[in-house]
Short mmCIF file of C-alpha atoms and ligand atoms in Angstrom, two decimals:
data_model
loop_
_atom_site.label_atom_id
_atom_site.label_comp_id
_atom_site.label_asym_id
_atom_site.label_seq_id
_atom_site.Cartn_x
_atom_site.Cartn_y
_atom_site.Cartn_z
CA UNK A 1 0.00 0.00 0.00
CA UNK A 2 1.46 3.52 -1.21
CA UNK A 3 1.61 5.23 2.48
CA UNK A 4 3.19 8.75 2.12
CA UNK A 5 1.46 11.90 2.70
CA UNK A 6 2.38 15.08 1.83
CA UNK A 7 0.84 18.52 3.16
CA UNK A 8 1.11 21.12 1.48
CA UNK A 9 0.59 24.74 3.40
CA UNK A 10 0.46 27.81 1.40
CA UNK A 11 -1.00 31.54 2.16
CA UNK A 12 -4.79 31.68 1.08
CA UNK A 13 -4.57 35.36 -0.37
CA UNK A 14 -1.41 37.18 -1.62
CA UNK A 15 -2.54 40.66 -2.09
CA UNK A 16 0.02 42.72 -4.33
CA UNK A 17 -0.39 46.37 -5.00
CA UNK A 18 -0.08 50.02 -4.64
CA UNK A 19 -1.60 50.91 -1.32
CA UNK A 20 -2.49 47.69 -0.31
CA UNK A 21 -1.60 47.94 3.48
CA UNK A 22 -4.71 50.79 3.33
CA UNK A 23 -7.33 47.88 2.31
CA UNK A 24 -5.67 45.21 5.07
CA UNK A 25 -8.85 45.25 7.55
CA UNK A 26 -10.83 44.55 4.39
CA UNK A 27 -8.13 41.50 3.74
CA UNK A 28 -7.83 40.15 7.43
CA UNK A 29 -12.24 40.19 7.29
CA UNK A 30 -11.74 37.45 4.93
CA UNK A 31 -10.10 35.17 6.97
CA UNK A 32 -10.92 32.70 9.88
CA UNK A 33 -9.65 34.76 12.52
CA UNK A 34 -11.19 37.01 14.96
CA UNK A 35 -10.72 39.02 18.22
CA UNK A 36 -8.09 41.16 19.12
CA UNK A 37 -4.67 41.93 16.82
CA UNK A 38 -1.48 41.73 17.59
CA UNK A 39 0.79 43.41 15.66
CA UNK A 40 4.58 42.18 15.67
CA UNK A 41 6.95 45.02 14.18
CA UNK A 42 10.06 46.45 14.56
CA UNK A 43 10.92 50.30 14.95
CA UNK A 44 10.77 51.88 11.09
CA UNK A 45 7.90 49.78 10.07
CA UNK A 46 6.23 50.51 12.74
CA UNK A 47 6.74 54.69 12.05
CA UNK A 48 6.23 54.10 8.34
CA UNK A 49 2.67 52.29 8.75
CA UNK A 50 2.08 51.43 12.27
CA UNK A 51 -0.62 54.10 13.05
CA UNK A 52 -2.61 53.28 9.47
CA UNK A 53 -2.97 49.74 10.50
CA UNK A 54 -3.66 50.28 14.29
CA UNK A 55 -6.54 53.03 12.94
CA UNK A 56 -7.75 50.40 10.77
CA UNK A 57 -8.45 47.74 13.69
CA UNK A 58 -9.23 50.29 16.06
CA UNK A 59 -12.61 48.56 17.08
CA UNK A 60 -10.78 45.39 17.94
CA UNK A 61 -8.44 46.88 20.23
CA UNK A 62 -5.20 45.86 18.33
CA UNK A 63 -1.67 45.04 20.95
CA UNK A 64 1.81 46.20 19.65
CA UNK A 65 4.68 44.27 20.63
CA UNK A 66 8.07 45.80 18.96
CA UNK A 67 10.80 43.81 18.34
CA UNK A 68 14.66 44.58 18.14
CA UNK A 69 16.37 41.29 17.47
CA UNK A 70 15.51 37.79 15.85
CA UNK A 71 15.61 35.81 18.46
CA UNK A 72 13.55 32.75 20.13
CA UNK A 73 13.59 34.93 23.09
CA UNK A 74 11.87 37.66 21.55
CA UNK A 75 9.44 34.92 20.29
CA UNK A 76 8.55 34.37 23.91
CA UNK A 77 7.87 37.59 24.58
CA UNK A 78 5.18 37.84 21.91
CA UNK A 79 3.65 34.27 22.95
CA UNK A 80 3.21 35.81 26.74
CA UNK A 81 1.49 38.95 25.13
CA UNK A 82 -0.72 37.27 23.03
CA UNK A 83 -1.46 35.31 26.09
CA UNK A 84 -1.65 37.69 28.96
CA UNK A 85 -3.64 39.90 26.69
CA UNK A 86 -6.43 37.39 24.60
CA UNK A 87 -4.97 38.30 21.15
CA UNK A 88 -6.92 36.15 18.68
CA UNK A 89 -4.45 36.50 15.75
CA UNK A 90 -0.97 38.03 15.19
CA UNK A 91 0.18 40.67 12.08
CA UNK A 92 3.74 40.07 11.19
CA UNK A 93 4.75 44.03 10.12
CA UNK A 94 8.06 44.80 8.59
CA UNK A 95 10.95 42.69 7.05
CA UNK A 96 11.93 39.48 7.94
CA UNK A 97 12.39 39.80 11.68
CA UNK A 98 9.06 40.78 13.07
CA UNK A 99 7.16 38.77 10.47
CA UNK A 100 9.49 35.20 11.06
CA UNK A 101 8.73 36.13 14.73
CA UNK A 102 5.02 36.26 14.46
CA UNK A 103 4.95 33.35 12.20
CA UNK A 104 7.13 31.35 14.60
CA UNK A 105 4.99 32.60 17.78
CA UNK A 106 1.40 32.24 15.71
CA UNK A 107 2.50 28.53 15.28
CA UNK A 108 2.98 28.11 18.64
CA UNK A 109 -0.18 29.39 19.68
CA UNK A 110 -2.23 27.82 16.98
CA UNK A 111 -3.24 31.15 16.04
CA UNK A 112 -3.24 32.53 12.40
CA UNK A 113 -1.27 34.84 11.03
CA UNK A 114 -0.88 37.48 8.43
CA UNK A 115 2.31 38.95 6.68
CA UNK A 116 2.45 42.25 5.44
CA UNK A 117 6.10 42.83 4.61
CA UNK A 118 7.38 46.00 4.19
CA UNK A 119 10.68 45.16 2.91
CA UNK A 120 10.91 42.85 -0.73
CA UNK A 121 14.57 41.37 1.52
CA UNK A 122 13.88 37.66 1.37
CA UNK A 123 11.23 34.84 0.85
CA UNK A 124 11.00 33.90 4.82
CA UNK A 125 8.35 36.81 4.37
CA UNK A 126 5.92 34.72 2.60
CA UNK A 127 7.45 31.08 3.47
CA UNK A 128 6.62 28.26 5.79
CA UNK A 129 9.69 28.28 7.31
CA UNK A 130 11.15 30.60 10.58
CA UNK A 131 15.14 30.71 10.65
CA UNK A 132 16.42 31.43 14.08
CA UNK A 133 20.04 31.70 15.74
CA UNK A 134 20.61 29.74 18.81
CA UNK A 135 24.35 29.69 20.06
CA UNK A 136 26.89 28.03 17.45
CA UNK A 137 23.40 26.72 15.14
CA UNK A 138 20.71 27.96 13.20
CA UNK A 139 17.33 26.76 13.03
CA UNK A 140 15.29 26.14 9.94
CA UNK A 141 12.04 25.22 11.81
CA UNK A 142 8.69 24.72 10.42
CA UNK A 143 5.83 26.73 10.97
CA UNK A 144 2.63 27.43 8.92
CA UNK A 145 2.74 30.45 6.48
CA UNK A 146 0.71 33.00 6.56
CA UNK A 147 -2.86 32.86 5.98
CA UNK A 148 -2.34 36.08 3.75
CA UNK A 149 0.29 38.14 2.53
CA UNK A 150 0.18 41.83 2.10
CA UNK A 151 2.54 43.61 -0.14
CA UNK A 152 1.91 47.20 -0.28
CA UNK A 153 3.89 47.85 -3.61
CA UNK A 154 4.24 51.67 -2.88
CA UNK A 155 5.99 51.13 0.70
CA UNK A 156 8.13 48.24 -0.80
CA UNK A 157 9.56 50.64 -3.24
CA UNK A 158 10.28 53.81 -1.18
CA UNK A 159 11.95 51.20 1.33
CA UNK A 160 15.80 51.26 0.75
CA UNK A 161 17.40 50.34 -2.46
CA UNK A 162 19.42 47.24 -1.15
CA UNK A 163 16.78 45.57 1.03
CA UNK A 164 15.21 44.85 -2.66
CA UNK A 165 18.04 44.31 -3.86
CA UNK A 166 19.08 42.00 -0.98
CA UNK A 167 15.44 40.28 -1.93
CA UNK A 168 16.83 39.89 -5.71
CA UNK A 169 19.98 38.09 -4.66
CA UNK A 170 17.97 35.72 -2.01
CA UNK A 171 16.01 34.88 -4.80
CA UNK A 172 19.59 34.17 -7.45
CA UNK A 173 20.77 31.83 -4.72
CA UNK A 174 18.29 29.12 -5.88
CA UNK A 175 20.37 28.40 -8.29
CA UNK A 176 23.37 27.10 -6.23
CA UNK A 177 20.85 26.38 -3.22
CA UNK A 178 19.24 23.77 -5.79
CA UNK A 179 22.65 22.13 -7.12
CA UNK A 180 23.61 21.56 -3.77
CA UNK A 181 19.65 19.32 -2.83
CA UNK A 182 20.44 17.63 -6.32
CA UNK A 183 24.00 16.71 -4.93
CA UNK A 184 22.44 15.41 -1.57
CA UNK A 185 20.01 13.52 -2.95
CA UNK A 186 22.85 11.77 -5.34
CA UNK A 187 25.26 11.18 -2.24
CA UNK A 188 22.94 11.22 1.27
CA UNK A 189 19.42 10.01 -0.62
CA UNK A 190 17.91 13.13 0.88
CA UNK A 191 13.89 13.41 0.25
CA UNK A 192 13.87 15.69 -3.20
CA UNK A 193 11.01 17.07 -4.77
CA UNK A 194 11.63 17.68 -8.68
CA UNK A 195 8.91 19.98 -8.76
CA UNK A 196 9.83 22.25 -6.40
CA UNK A 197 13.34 22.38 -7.42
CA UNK A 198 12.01 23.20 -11.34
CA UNK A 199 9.84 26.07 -9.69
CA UNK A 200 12.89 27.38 -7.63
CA UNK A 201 15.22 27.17 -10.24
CA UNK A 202 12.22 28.71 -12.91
CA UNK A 203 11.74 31.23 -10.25
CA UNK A 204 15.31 33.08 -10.27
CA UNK A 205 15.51 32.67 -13.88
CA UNK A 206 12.96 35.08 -14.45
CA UNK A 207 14.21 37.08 -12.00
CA UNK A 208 17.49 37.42 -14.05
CA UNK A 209 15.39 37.83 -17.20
CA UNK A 210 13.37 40.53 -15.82
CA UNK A 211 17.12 42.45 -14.23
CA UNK A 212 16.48 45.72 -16.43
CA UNK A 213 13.07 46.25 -14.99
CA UNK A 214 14.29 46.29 -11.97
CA UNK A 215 15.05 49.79 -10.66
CA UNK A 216 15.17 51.85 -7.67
CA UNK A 217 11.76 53.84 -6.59
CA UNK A 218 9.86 51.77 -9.50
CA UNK A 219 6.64 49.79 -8.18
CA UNK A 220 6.60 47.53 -10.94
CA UNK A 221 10.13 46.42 -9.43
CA UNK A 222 8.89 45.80 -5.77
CA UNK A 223 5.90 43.96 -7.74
CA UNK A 224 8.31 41.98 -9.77
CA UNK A 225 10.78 40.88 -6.54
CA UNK A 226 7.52 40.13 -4.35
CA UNK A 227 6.25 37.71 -7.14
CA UNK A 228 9.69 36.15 -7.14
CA UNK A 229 9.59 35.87 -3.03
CA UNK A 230 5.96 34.36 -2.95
CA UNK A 231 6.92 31.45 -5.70
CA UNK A 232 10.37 30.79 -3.92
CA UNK A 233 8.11 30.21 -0.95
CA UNK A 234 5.77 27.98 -2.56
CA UNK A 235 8.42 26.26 -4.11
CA UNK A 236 9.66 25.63 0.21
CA UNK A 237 6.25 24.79 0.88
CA UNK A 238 6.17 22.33 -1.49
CA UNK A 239 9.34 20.68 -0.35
CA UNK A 240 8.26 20.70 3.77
CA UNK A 241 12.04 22.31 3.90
CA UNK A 242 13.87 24.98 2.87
CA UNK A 243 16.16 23.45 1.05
CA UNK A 244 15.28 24.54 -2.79
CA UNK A 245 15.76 27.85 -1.50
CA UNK A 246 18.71 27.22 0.87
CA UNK A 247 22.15 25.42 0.14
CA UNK A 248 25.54 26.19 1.28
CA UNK A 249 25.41 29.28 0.15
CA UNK A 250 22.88 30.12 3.54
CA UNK A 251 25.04 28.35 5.38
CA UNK A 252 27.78 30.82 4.93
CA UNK A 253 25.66 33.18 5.05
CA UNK A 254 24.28 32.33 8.47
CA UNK A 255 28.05 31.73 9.57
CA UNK A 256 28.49 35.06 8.79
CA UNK A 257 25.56 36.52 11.09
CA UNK A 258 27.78 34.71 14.19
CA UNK A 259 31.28 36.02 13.30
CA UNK A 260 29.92 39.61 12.20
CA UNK A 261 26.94 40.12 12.98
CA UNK A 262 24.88 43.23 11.49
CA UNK A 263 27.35 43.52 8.84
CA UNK A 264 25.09 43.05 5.72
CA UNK A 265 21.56 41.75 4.71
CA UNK A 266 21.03 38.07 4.61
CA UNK A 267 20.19 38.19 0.50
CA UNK A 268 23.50 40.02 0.18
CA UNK A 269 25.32 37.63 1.93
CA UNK A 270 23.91 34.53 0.30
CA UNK A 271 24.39 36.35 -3.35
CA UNK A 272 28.23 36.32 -2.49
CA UNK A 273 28.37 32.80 -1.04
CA UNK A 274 26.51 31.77 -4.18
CA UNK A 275 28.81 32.71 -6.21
CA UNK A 276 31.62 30.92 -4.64
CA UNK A 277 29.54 27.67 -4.47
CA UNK A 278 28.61 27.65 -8.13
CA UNK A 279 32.39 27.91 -8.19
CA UNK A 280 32.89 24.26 -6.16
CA UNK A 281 30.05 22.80 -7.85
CA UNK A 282 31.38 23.87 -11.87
CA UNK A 283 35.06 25.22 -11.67
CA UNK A 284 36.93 27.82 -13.31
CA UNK A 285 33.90 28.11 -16.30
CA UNK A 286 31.42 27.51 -14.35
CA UNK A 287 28.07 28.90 -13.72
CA UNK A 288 29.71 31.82 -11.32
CA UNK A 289 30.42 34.11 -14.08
CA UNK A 290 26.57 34.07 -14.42
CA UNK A 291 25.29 34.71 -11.08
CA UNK A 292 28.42 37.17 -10.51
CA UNK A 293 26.92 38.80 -13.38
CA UNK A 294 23.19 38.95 -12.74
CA UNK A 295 24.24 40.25 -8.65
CA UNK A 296 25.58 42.89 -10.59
CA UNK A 297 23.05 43.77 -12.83
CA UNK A 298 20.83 43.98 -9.75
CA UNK A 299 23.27 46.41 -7.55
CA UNK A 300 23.91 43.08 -5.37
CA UNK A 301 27.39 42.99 -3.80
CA UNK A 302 29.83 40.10 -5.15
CA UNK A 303 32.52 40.94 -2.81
CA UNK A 304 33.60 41.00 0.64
CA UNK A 305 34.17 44.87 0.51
CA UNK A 306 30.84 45.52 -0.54
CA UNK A 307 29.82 43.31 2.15
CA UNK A 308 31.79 45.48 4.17
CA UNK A 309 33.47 42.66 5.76
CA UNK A 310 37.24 41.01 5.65
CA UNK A 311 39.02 38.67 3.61
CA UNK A 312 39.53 36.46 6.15
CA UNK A 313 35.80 36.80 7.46
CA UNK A 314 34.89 35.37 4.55
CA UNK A 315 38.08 32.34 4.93
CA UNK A 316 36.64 31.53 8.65
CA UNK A 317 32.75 31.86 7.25
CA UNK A 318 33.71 29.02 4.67
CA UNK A 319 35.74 27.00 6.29
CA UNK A 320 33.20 26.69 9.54
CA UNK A 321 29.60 26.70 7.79
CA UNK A 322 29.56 23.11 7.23
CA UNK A 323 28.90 22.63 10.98
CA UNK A 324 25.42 25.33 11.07
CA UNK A 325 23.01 22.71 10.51
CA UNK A 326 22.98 19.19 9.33
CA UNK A 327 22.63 19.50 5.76
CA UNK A 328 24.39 18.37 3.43
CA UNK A 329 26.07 20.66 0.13
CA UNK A 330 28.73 20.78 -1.93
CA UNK A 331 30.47 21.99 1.52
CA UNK A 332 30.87 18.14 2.24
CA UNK A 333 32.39 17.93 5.72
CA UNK A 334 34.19 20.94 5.29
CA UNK A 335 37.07 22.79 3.64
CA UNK A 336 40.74 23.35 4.25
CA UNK A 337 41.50 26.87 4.68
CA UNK A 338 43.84 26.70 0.90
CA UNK A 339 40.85 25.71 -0.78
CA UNK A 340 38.45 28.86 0.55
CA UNK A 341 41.22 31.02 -0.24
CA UNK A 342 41.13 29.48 -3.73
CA UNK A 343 37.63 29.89 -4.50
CA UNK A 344 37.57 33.40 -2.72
CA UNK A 345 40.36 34.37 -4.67
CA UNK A 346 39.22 33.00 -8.31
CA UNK A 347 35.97 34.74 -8.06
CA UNK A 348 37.03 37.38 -7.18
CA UNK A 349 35.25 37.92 -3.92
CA UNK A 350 38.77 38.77 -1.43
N1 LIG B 401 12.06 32.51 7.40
C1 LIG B 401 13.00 32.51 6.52
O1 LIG B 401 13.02 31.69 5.58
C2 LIG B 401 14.07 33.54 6.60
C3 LIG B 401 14.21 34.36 7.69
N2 LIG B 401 15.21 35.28 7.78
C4 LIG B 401 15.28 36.14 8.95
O2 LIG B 401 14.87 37.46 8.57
C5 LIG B 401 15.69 38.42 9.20
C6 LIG B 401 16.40 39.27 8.18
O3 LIG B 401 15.45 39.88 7.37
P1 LIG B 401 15.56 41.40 6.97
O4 LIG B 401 14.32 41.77 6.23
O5 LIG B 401 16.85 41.65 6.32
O6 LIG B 401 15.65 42.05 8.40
P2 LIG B 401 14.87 43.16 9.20
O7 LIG B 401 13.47 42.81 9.45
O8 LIG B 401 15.74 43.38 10.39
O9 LIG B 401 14.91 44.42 8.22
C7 LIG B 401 16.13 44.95 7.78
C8 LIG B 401 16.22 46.45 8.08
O10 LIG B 401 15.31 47.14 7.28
C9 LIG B 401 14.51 48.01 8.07
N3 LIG B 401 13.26 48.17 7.35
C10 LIG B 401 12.25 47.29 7.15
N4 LIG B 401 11.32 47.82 6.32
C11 LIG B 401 11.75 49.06 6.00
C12 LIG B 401 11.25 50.11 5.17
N5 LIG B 401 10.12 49.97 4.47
N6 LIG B 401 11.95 51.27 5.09
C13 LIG B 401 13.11 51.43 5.77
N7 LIG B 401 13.65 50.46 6.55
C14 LIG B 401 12.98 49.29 6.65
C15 LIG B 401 14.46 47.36 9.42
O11 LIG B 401 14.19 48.31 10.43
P3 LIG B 401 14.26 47.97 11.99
O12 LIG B 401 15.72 48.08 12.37
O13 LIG B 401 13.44 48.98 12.65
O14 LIG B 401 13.76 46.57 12.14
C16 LIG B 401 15.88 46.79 9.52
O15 LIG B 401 16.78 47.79 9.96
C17 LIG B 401 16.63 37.66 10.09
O16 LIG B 401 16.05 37.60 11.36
C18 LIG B 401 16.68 36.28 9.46
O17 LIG B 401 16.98 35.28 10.36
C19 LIG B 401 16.09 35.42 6.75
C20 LIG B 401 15.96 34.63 5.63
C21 LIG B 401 14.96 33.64 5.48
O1 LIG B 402 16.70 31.97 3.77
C1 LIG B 402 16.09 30.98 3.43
C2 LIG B 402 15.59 30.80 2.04
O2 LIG B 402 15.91 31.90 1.25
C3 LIG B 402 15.85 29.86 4.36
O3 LIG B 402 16.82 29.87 5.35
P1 LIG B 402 16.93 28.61 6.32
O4 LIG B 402 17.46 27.46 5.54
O5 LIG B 402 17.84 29.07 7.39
O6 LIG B 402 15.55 28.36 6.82
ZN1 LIG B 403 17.46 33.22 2.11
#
């Protein structure tokens, strides 16, 4: 008897457009939730379109919890409000911090949850998946997505150039993040879903086909980027696991948020680290002139100036990311320190 079972959790409503956040309360009536909001943000979101979306829910008596760091601590903290003050359902408002944190702490409470990103800086703002730091790891845990997804296309594109930008090069890491599940699945027999690795990998060649529409303080940009972040998180739903959208280039990336943290955005970082894995997977002509090329043709940083980070940074970031998680990439069980100074070197990136 054929015994597997797959579920598949995606947001019910993406809503993309100028002025969206405006029509949210219109949105959030559509869903099965009710009571009292709680909206999860962080400081500039919060100025740039806090008071709109309290006025909005003013007749439910909507909570604000503001959040400073990612963090499971800062989880917590929203899990006691929603508790302590009867929220019914959490809005995750801003970039990927506030909304991974209420998607992580609507899990937990078996409450739902709604997205409404105001940065285009990754797909965790659309994904079933919350990515947290705990001491020398980093969680990929599993948590359901958003019930709907909010992108106000006229705050997405008056937010700062490179968190769409950083959104662009999250997005250009399928590529590598894909070679490396392919390579597991041939080595480790890791669970693989072809489909979602077709729709990753279809997903950030658009992307680079669409590169010359995408310009700072144009809408149809942020609307372009968003549509890219909402299929890269299908494409995770799909797979249960973030892997089509996640190789070794997130590891270094995620290596790099422990030895310097702050430094740059998490799309940047995995941009660079993709192109130094497309290195290891295809060699001198390989694929890394390509994604080199379409970083560039975004604004993206491809080295570890731009990064504003080291050389050697970059040297301890490689050589230690194997050990962030238990997942297996072209990384294998690690490399010497002559061999990240090779790839680093070749392409260009110290
Ligand atoms: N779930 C997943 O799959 C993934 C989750 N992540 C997580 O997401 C986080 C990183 O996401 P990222 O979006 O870069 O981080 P933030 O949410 O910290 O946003 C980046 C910066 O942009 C600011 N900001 C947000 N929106 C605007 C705007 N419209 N105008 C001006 N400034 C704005 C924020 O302000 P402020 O300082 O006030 O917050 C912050 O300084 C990390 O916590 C990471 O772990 C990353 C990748 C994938
Ligand atoms: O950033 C991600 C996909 O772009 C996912 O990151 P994790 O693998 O840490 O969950
Ligand atoms: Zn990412």
């Amino acid at each position: 008897m054929f015994e597997k079972t797959t579920w598949i959790k995606l947001p019910r409503n993406v809503v993309v457009g100028h002025g969206v956040v405006e029509e949210l309360r219109e949105a959030v009536d559509e869903l099965p939730v009710t009571g009292r909001p709680l909206i999860v943000t962080s400081p500039t979101p919060d100025d740039m379109v806090g008071d709109s979306i309290r006025a909005q829910f003013a007749d439910a008596e909507p909570i604000t919890v503001t959040v400073e760091t990612a963090s499971f601590a800062a989880v917590e903290r929203v899990i006691d409000t929603a508790r302590a003050e009867g929220a019914g359902y959490l809005l995750g408002v801003g970039g990927g911090k506030p909304v991974d944190i209420a998607k992580m702490a609507s899990d937990h409470l078996g409450m739902g949850f709604v997205s409404v990103p105001t940065a285009a800086s990754h797909d965790g703002i659309v994904s079933g998946r919350g990515s947290v730091p705990e001491g020398d790891t980093r969680h990929s845990v599993a948590a359901d997505p958003p019930l709907a997804v909010i992108a106000d296309t006229e705050v997405l594109a008056n937010a700062p150039w490179e968190l769409t930008t950083a959104g662009c090069a999250d997005i250009i890491s399928n590529y590598t993040a894909v070679k490396d599940w392919r390579l597991a699945k041939r080595l480790k027999n890791v669970e693989f879903s072809e489909y979602s690795a077709a729709l990753s990998e279809m997903t950030a060649e658009m992307l680079v086909d669409s590169a010359d529409s995408i310009k700072p303080g144009l809408e149809e940009s942020a609307w372009i980027v968003v549509k890219a972040l909402v299929s890269s998180g299908v494409a995770m739903s799909i797979a249960s696991s973030s892997r089509p959208a996640s190789g070794a280039e997130h590891l270094f990336s995620h290596q790099l948020d422990r030895i310097a943290p702050g430094a740059a955005l998490h799309g940047h970082q995995v941009g660079v680290g993709s192109i130094m894995t497309a290195y290891l997977h295809g060699g001198k002509d390989g694929e890394w002139h390509d994604i080199r090329r379409a970083l560039t043709s975004i604004d993206a940083p491809t080295t570890a100036d731009e990064l504003g980070i080291d050389g050697e940074t970059v040297i301890e970031a490689l050589t230690t990311a194997h050990r962030i998680r238990d997942r297996y990439t072209i990384l294998g069980d690690g490399m010497s320190e002559s061999a990240a100074r090779e790839v680093a070197s070749v392409t260009g990136v110290i």
